[in-house]
Amino acid sequence: MAVLRDRSLGVPTEMPLILKHRDPEGRETGRQRVSAKSGLASFEEALPASLRTGHHALDLLVGEDTIGTWNFQVEEFVPDRIRVEIKPAKTIVSPPESLSFKVNSAYLFGAPAAKLAVEARVRIEERPFAPEAWAEWTFGDRDATFPAQDVLEENSILDAQGNATFKVDIPAALGATGVLSAAITARVQEQGGRGVSARTAAEVRPFSVYIGLKQDTASIEPKRSASFSVAGV
């Protein structure tokens, strides 16, 4: 789809257009006529299986003048040859407890992905503490903000069994009022440069008890008392 506008950013009148396809060497491989109506021109470009890989371009022409170009990349599809799995030692941790996890990788035909490079990252961000059984209660400070933090970025090499273990210490004084989600990412580098990634998450609970409030009074009015319940979960 192409959007056309004139010099004053208005919708131009209907006009015939030419769509030209150029290969990575700049040679024209085909062209087709398209029509622009209400400032829009829709088109389809078939890409044959024999098309050369590399940088291609589609030029939109009015007469012999190019009024727009879209560049795109054609590459061969190479399926992944390995799988990657992340196994946290615990799915819930409480500071100052460490978050520990193992990365395992193997070739799809079964052999361990031994001695391949692996990169691990952990990013923590806050999310509300909202147990399903306490849906009517409010926990934490909704006005407080907790900026997401990268707490681990480490490179290693998989052992002979295709494993690597990582550990990150979660600071006790984080300033969060709710629970934290630790997003764990691991990327194993195949021989030849391709990377295969896996993702999982663990829950970080800075507090052993979370204080909740529930409004018992139907409505709050000026100069009238209101009733609230307090609970620790």
PDB file of C-alpha atoms in Angstrom:
ATOM      1  CA  MET A   1       0.000   0.000   0.000  1.00  0.00           C
ATOM      2  CA  ALA A   2       1.344   3.440  -0.957  1.00  0.00           C
ATOM      3  CA  VAL A   3       0.029   6.752   0.401  1.00  0.00           C
ATOM      4  CA  LEU A   4       0.233   9.665  -2.025  1.00  0.00           C
ATOM      5  CA  ARG A   5       0.096  13.377  -1.229  1.00  0.00           C
ATOM      6  CA  ASP A   6       0.770  16.485  -3.304  1.00  0.00           C
ATOM      7  CA  ARG A   7       3.123  19.324  -2.334  1.00  0.00           C
ATOM      8  CA  SER A   8       0.466  20.898  -0.106  1.00  0.00           C
ATOM      9  CA  LEU A   9      -0.187  17.518   1.592  1.00  0.00           C
ATOM     10  CA  GLY A  10      -3.538  17.254  -0.159  1.00  0.00           C
ATOM     11  CA  VAL A  11      -4.976  14.168  -1.875  1.00  0.00           C
ATOM     12  CA  PRO A  12      -3.933  14.140  -5.539  1.00  0.00           C
ATOM     13  CA  THR A  13      -6.281  13.311  -8.383  1.00  0.00           C
ATOM     14  CA  GLU A  14      -6.473   9.754  -9.672  1.00  0.00           C
ATOM     15  CA  MET A  15      -3.432   8.865 -11.779  1.00  0.00           C
ATOM     16  CA  PRO A  16      -1.770   5.820 -13.343  1.00  0.00           C
ATOM     17  CA  LEU A  17       1.405   4.642 -11.625  1.00  0.00           C
ATOM     18  CA  ILE A  18       4.195   2.208 -12.400  1.00  0.00           C
ATOM     19  CA  LEU A  19       5.686  -0.123  -9.774  1.00  0.00           C
ATOM     20  CA  LYS A  20       9.231  -1.194 -10.677  1.00  0.00           C
ATOM     21  CA  HIS A  21      11.174  -3.964  -8.942  1.00  0.00           C
ATOM     22  CA  ARG A  22      15.006  -3.728  -8.759  1.00  0.00           C
ATOM     23  CA  ASP A  23      17.266  -6.600  -7.671  1.00  0.00           C
ATOM     24  CA  PRO A  24      20.427  -6.308  -5.469  1.00  0.00           C
ATOM     25  CA  GLU A  25      22.462  -5.252  -8.537  1.00  0.00           C
ATOM     26  CA  GLY A  26      20.009  -2.503  -9.413  1.00  0.00           C
ATOM     27  CA  ARG A  27      18.629  -4.310 -12.464  1.00  0.00           C
ATOM     28  CA  GLU A  28      14.938  -4.054 -13.235  1.00  0.00           C
ATOM     29  CA  THR A  29      13.280  -7.453 -12.788  1.00  0.00           C
ATOM     30  CA  GLY A  30       9.703  -6.427 -13.516  1.00  0.00           C
ATOM     31  CA  ARG A  31       7.120  -3.680 -13.483  1.00  0.00           C
ATOM     32  CA  GLN A  32       3.357  -3.424 -13.149  1.00  0.00           C
ATOM     33  CA  ARG A  33       0.714  -0.760 -13.517  1.00  0.00           C
ATOM     34  CA  VAL A  34      -1.199   0.343 -10.425  1.00  0.00           C
ATOM     35  CA  SER A  35      -3.904   2.944  -9.881  1.00  0.00           C
ATOM     36  CA  ALA A  36      -4.125   5.556  -7.148  1.00  0.00           C
ATOM     37  CA  LYS A  37      -7.585   6.360  -5.795  1.00  0.00           C
ATOM     38  CA  SER A  38      -8.262   8.809  -2.962  1.00  0.00           C
ATOM     39  CA  GLY A  39      -4.525   9.096  -2.363  1.00  0.00           C
ATOM     40  CA  LEU A  40      -4.000   5.342  -1.924  1.00  0.00           C
ATOM     41  CA  ALA A  41      -2.414   2.793  -4.244  1.00  0.00           C
ATOM     42  CA  SER A  42      -2.565  -0.900  -3.359  1.00  0.00           C
ATOM     43  CA  PHE A  43      -0.480  -3.551  -5.052  1.00  0.00           C
ATOM     44  CA  GLU A  44       0.910  -7.061  -4.738  1.00  0.00           C
ATOM     45  CA  GLU A  45       4.368  -8.155  -5.831  1.00  0.00           C
ATOM     46  CA  ALA A  46       4.954 -11.875  -6.309  1.00  0.00           C
ATOM     47  CA  LEU A  47       8.413 -13.061  -5.217  1.00  0.00           C
ATOM     48  CA  PRO A  48       9.485 -16.240  -7.061  1.00  0.00           C
ATOM     49  CA  ALA A  49      11.488 -18.909  -5.262  1.00  0.00           C
ATOM     50  CA  SER A  50      14.410 -18.281  -7.619  1.00  0.00           C
ATOM     51  CA  LEU A  51      14.715 -14.620  -6.569  1.00  0.00           C
ATOM     52  CA  ARG A  52      18.250 -13.569  -5.676  1.00  0.00           C
ATOM     53  CA  THR A  53      18.948 -12.929  -2.012  1.00  0.00           C
ATOM     54  CA  GLY A  54      20.060  -9.480  -0.869  1.00  0.00           C
ATOM     55  CA  HIS A  55      18.710  -5.917  -0.875  1.00  0.00           C
ATOM     56  CA  HIS A  56      15.784  -5.324  -3.247  1.00  0.00           C
ATOM     57  CA  ALA A  57      13.782  -2.163  -3.966  1.00  0.00           C
ATOM     58  CA  LEU A  58      10.326  -1.239  -5.232  1.00  0.00           C
ATOM     59  CA  ASP A  59      10.124   2.130  -7.009  1.00  0.00           C
ATOM     60  CA  LEU A  60       6.821   3.913  -7.561  1.00  0.00           C
ATOM     61  CA  LEU A  61       6.873   6.046 -10.707  1.00  0.00           C
ATOM     62  CA  VAL A  62       4.688   8.710 -12.273  1.00  0.00           C
ATOM     63  CA  GLY A  63       5.759   8.696 -15.885  1.00  0.00           C
ATOM     64  CA  GLU A  64       9.545   8.383 -15.608  1.00  0.00           C
ATOM     65  CA  ASP A  65       9.809  10.186 -12.256  1.00  0.00           C
ATOM     66  CA  THR A  66      10.318   8.121  -9.080  1.00  0.00           C
ATOM     67  CA  ILE A  67       8.063   9.446  -6.308  1.00  0.00           C
ATOM     68  CA  GLY A  68       8.769   6.781  -3.686  1.00  0.00           C
ATOM     69  CA  THR A  69      11.013   3.802  -2.928  1.00  0.00           C
ATOM     70  CA  TRP A  70      10.661   0.920  -0.484  1.00  0.00           C
ATOM     71  CA  ASN A  71      13.710  -1.215   0.289  1.00  0.00           C
ATOM     72  CA  PHE A  72      13.428  -4.784   1.543  1.00  0.00           C
ATOM     73  CA  GLN A  73      15.658  -7.781   2.184  1.00  0.00           C
ATOM     74  CA  VAL A  74      15.310 -11.245   0.672  1.00  0.00           C
ATOM     75  CA  GLU A  75      17.049 -14.016   2.608  1.00  0.00           C
ATOM     76  CA  GLU A  76      17.076 -17.784   2.621  1.00  0.00           C
ATOM     77  CA  PHE A  77      15.173 -19.381   5.471  1.00  0.00           C
ATOM     78  CA  VAL A  78      17.483 -21.454   7.640  1.00  0.00           C
ATOM     79  CA  PRO A  79      15.695 -23.379  10.417  1.00  0.00           C
ATOM     80  CA  ASP A  80      17.148 -23.468  13.901  1.00  0.00           C
ATOM     81  CA  ARG A  81      19.470 -26.405  14.546  1.00  0.00           C
ATOM     82  CA  ILE A  82      19.426 -26.162  18.339  1.00  0.00           C
ATOM     83  CA  ARG A  83      16.884 -25.729  21.113  1.00  0.00           C
ATOM     84  CA  VAL A  84      17.412 -23.640  24.243  1.00  0.00           C
ATOM     85  CA  GLU A  85      15.720 -24.088  27.622  1.00  0.00           C
ATOM     86  CA  ILE A  86      15.912 -22.050  30.844  1.00  0.00           C
ATOM     87  CA  LYS A  87      15.293 -23.747  34.198  1.00  0.00           C
ATOM     88  CA  PRO A  88      15.122 -21.464  37.271  1.00  0.00           C
ATOM     89  CA  ALA A  89      16.125 -23.167  40.518  1.00  0.00           C
ATOM     90  CA  LYS A  90      13.037 -21.563  42.131  1.00  0.00           C
ATOM     91  CA  THR A  91      10.102 -19.789  40.525  1.00  0.00           C
ATOM     92  CA  ILE A  92       9.639 -17.490  43.559  1.00  0.00           C
ATOM     93  CA  VAL A  93      12.564 -15.844  45.358  1.00  0.00           C
ATOM     94  CA  SER A  94      12.737 -13.307  48.197  1.00  0.00           C
ATOM     95  CA  PRO A  95      15.680 -10.884  48.612  1.00  0.00           C
ATOM     96  CA  PRO A  96      18.418 -11.158  49.697  1.00  0.00           C
ATOM     97  CA  GLU A  97      18.010 -14.630  48.226  1.00  0.00           C
ATOM     98  CA  SER A  98      19.789 -15.130  44.883  1.00  0.00           C
ATOM     99  CA  LEU A  99      18.018 -15.916  41.637  1.00  0.00           C
ATOM    100  CA  SER A 100      19.722 -18.939  40.100  1.00  0.00           C
ATOM    101  CA  PHE A 101      18.929 -20.606  36.776  1.00  0.00           C
ATOM    102  CA  LYS A 102      20.399 -23.121  34.358  1.00  0.00           C
ATOM    103  CA  VAL A 103      20.510 -22.798  30.583  1.00  0.00           C
ATOM    104  CA  ASN A 104      20.465 -26.046  28.630  1.00  0.00           C
ATOM    105  CA  SER A 105      20.913 -26.347  24.876  1.00  0.00           C
ATOM    106  CA  ALA A 106      20.984 -29.324  22.537  1.00  0.00           C
ATOM    107  CA  TYR A 107      20.994 -29.951  18.813  1.00  0.00           C
ATOM    108  CA  LEU A 108      17.637 -30.998  17.420  1.00  0.00           C
ATOM    109  CA  PHE A 109      19.076 -34.417  16.528  1.00  0.00           C
ATOM    110  CA  GLY A 110      19.814 -34.972  20.231  1.00  0.00           C
ATOM    111  CA  ALA A 111      23.478 -34.206  20.920  1.00  0.00           C
ATOM    112  CA  PRO A 112      24.341 -31.585  23.578  1.00  0.00           C
ATOM    113  CA  ALA A 113      25.257 -28.148  22.202  1.00  0.00           C
ATOM    114  CA  ALA A 114      28.638 -28.374  23.906  1.00  0.00           C
ATOM    115  CA  LYS A 115      31.083 -25.469  24.004  1.00  0.00           C
ATOM    116  CA  LEU A 116      28.754 -22.948  22.357  1.00  0.00           C
ATOM    117  CA  ALA A 117      28.683 -19.335  23.553  1.00  0.00           C
ATOM    118  CA  VAL A 118      25.700 -18.312  25.687  1.00  0.00           C
ATOM    119  CA  GLU A 119      24.531 -14.910  26.871  1.00  0.00           C
ATOM    120  CA  ALA A 120      22.101 -14.478  29.781  1.00  0.00           C
ATOM    121  CA  ARG A 121      20.152 -11.396  30.847  1.00  0.00           C
ATOM    122  CA  VAL A 122      17.792 -10.680  33.736  1.00  0.00           C
ATOM    123  CA  ARG A 123      15.532  -7.628  33.875  1.00  0.00           C
ATOM    124  CA  ILE A 124      13.239  -6.919  36.823  1.00  0.00           C
ATOM    125  CA  GLU A 125      10.120  -4.789  36.780  1.00  0.00           C
ATOM    126  CA  GLU A 126       7.280  -4.263  39.203  1.00  0.00           C
ATOM    127  CA  ARG A 127       3.786  -5.627  38.827  1.00  0.00           C
ATOM    128  CA  PRO A 128       0.828  -5.334  41.192  1.00  0.00           C
ATOM    129  CA  PHE A 129       0.368  -7.824  44.010  1.00  0.00           C
ATOM    130  CA  ALA A 130      -3.183  -8.969  43.257  1.00  0.00           C
ATOM    131  CA  PRO A 131      -4.115 -12.434  44.590  1.00  0.00           C
ATOM    132  CA  GLU A 132      -7.306 -13.750  42.989  1.00  0.00           C
ATOM    133  CA  ALA A 133      -8.878 -14.485  46.377  1.00  0.00           C
ATOM    134  CA  TRP A 134      -8.357 -10.827  47.381  1.00  0.00           C
ATOM    135  CA  ALA A 135      -9.779  -9.123  44.294  1.00  0.00           C
ATOM    136  CA  GLU A 136     -11.616  -6.434  46.341  1.00  0.00           C
ATOM    137  CA  TRP A 137      -8.462  -5.402  48.200  1.00  0.00           C
ATOM    138  CA  THR A 138      -5.748  -2.923  47.258  1.00  0.00           C
ATOM    139  CA  PHE A 139      -2.101  -3.802  47.930  1.00  0.00           C
ATOM    140  CA  GLY A 140       0.943  -1.589  47.589  1.00  0.00           C
ATOM    141  CA  ASP A 141       1.224   2.074  46.664  1.00  0.00           C
ATOM    142  CA  ARG A 142      -0.414   2.696  43.323  1.00  0.00           C
ATOM    143  CA  ASP A 143       1.218   6.127  43.052  1.00  0.00           C
ATOM    144  CA  ALA A 144       4.735   4.773  43.536  1.00  0.00           C
ATOM    145  CA  THR A 145       6.846   3.988  40.484  1.00  0.00           C
ATOM    146  CA  PHE A 146       9.578   1.406  40.159  1.00  0.00           C
ATOM    147  CA  PRO A 147      11.845   1.754  37.112  1.00  0.00           C
ATOM    148  CA  ALA A 148      12.731  -1.485  35.378  1.00  0.00           C
ATOM    149  CA  GLN A 149      16.305  -2.576  36.085  1.00  0.00           C
ATOM    150  CA  ASP A 150      18.775  -4.813  34.265  1.00  0.00           C
ATOM    151  CA  VAL A 151      20.418  -6.841  37.042  1.00  0.00           C
ATOM    152  CA  LEU A 152      22.376  -9.371  34.985  1.00  0.00           C
ATOM    153  CA  GLU A 153      24.173  -9.421  31.643  1.00  0.00           C
ATOM    154  CA  GLU A 154      26.698 -12.250  31.503  1.00  0.00           C
ATOM    155  CA  ASN A 155      28.455 -14.316  28.840  1.00  0.00           C
ATOM    156  CA  SER A 156      29.606 -17.893  29.300  1.00  0.00           C
ATOM    157  CA  ILE A 157      30.344 -21.141  27.463  1.00  0.00           C
ATOM    158  CA  LEU A 158      28.155 -24.242  27.634  1.00  0.00           C
ATOM    159  CA  ASP A 159      29.826 -27.279  29.190  1.00  0.00           C
ATOM    160  CA  ALA A 160      30.115 -30.737  27.603  1.00  0.00           C
ATOM    161  CA  GLN A 161      26.471 -31.482  28.505  1.00  0.00           C
ATOM    162  CA  GLY A 162      25.250 -28.209  26.983  1.00  0.00           C
ATOM    163  CA  ASN A 163      24.639 -26.551  30.359  1.00  0.00           C
ATOM    164  CA  ALA A 164      25.579 -23.243  31.943  1.00  0.00           C
ATOM    165  CA  THR A 165      24.493 -21.945  35.352  1.00  0.00           C
ATOM    166  CA  PHE A 166      23.932 -18.282  36.218  1.00  0.00           C
ATOM    167  CA  LYS A 167      23.214 -16.537  39.502  1.00  0.00           C
ATOM    168  CA  VAL A 168      22.262 -12.965  40.322  1.00  0.00           C
ATOM    169  CA  ASP A 169      21.885 -11.406  43.772  1.00  0.00           C
ATOM    170  CA  ILE A 170      18.624  -9.467  44.113  1.00  0.00           C
ATOM    171  CA  PRO A 171      19.154  -6.361  46.299  1.00  0.00           C
ATOM    172  CA  ALA A 172      17.006  -6.224  49.417  1.00  0.00           C
ATOM    173  CA  ALA A 173      16.403  -2.453  49.253  1.00  0.00           C
ATOM    174  CA  LEU A 174      14.732  -2.124  45.874  1.00  0.00           C
ATOM    175  CA  GLY A 175      12.073   0.438  46.738  1.00  0.00           C
ATOM    176  CA  ALA A 176       9.281  -1.608  45.197  1.00  0.00           C
ATOM    177  CA  THR A 177       5.867  -1.775  46.868  1.00  0.00           C
ATOM    178  CA  GLY A 178       4.538  -4.782  44.962  1.00  0.00           C
ATOM    179  CA  VAL A 179       6.016  -7.981  43.628  1.00  0.00           C
ATOM    180  CA  LEU A 180       8.632  -8.038  40.895  1.00  0.00           C
ATOM    181  CA  SER A 181       8.801 -10.041  37.710  1.00  0.00           C
ATOM    182  CA  ALA A 182      12.286 -11.169  36.700  1.00  0.00           C
ATOM    183  CA  ALA A 183      12.382 -11.660  32.926  1.00  0.00           C
ATOM    184  CA  ILE A 184      15.132 -14.174  32.118  1.00  0.00           C
ATOM    185  CA  THR A 185      16.519 -14.363  28.583  1.00  0.00           C
ATOM    186  CA  ALA A 186      19.219 -16.676  27.259  1.00  0.00           C
ATOM    187  CA  ARG A 187      20.735 -16.669  23.775  1.00  0.00           C
ATOM    188  CA  VAL A 188      22.970 -19.486  22.528  1.00  0.00           C
ATOM    189  CA  GLN A 189      25.192 -18.741  19.546  1.00  0.00           C
ATOM    190  CA  GLU A 190      25.267 -21.435  16.881  1.00  0.00           C
ATOM    191  CA  GLN A 191      28.446 -22.112  14.957  1.00  0.00           C
ATOM    192  CA  GLY A 192      28.238 -19.715  12.057  1.00  0.00           C
ATOM    193  CA  GLY A 193      26.855 -16.795  14.026  1.00  0.00           C
ATOM    194  CA  ARG A 194      23.116 -17.459  14.370  1.00  0.00           C
ATOM    195  CA  GLY A 195      21.589 -17.143  17.799  1.00  0.00           C
ATOM    196  CA  VAL A 196      18.668 -19.056  19.296  1.00  0.00           C
ATOM    197  CA  SER A 197      16.896 -17.535  22.297  1.00  0.00           C
ATOM    198  CA  ALA A 198      14.647 -18.689  25.116  1.00  0.00           C
ATOM    199  CA  ARG A 199      12.683 -16.706  27.692  1.00  0.00           C
ATOM    200  CA  THR A 200      11.048 -17.390  31.016  1.00  0.00           C
ATOM    201  CA  ALA A 201      10.229 -15.484  34.205  1.00  0.00           C
ATOM    202  CA  ALA A 202      10.484 -15.826  37.970  1.00  0.00           C
ATOM    203  CA  GLU A 203       8.664 -13.939  40.695  1.00  0.00           C
ATOM    204  CA  VAL A 204      10.586 -11.793  43.171  1.00  0.00           C
ATOM    205  CA  ARG A 205       8.813 -10.924  46.436  1.00  0.00           C
ATOM    206  CA  PRO A 206      10.612  -8.169  48.386  1.00  0.00           C
ATOM    207  CA  PHE A 207       8.268  -8.595  51.377  1.00  0.00           C
ATOM    208  CA  SER A 208       7.121 -11.619  53.347  1.00  0.00           C
ATOM    209  CA  VAL A 209       3.780  -9.909  54.095  1.00  0.00           C
ATOM    210  CA  TYR A 210       1.764  -7.521  51.911  1.00  0.00           C
ATOM    211  CA  ILE A 211      -0.642  -5.075  53.574  1.00  0.00           C
ATOM    212  CA  GLY A 212      -4.013  -4.671  51.895  1.00  0.00           C
ATOM    213  CA  LEU A 213      -6.872  -2.194  52.330  1.00  0.00           C
ATOM    214  CA  LYS A 214     -10.547  -2.624  51.537  1.00  0.00           C
ATOM    215  CA  GLN A 215     -13.165   0.094  51.641  1.00  0.00           C
ATOM    216  CA  ASP A 216     -16.142  -1.124  53.641  1.00  0.00           C
ATOM    217  CA  THR A 217     -18.231   2.038  53.336  1.00  0.00           C
ATOM    218  CA  ALA A 218     -20.255   2.177  50.139  1.00  0.00           C
ATOM    219  CA  SER A 219     -19.307   5.809  49.484  1.00  0.00           C
ATOM    220  CA  ILE A 220     -17.101   8.437  51.109  1.00  0.00           C
ATOM    221  CA  GLU A 221     -18.700  11.800  51.845  1.00  0.00           C
ATOM    222  CA  PRO A 222     -17.282  14.987  53.407  1.00  0.00           C
ATOM    223  CA  LYS A 223     -17.570  15.263  57.217  1.00  0.00           C
ATOM    224  CA  ARG A 224     -18.751  11.671  57.517  1.00  0.00           C
ATOM    225  CA  SER A 225     -16.753   8.734  58.834  1.00  0.00           C
ATOM    226  CA  ALA A 226     -15.669   5.912  56.578  1.00  0.00           C
ATOM    227  CA  SER A 227     -14.783   2.343  57.370  1.00  0.00           C
ATOM    228  CA  PHE A 228     -11.842   0.341  56.012  1.00  0.00           C
ATOM    229  CA  SER A 229     -10.488  -3.149  56.625  1.00  0.00           C
ATOM    230  CA  VAL A 230      -6.809  -3.961  56.862  1.00  0.00           C
ATOM    231  CA  ALA A 231      -5.252  -7.357  56.210  1.00  0.00           C
ATOM    232  CA  GLY A 232      -1.790  -8.868  55.887  1.00  0.00           C
ATOM    233  CA  VAL A 233      -1.308 -11.543  53.227  1.00  0.00           C
TER     234      VAL A 233
END
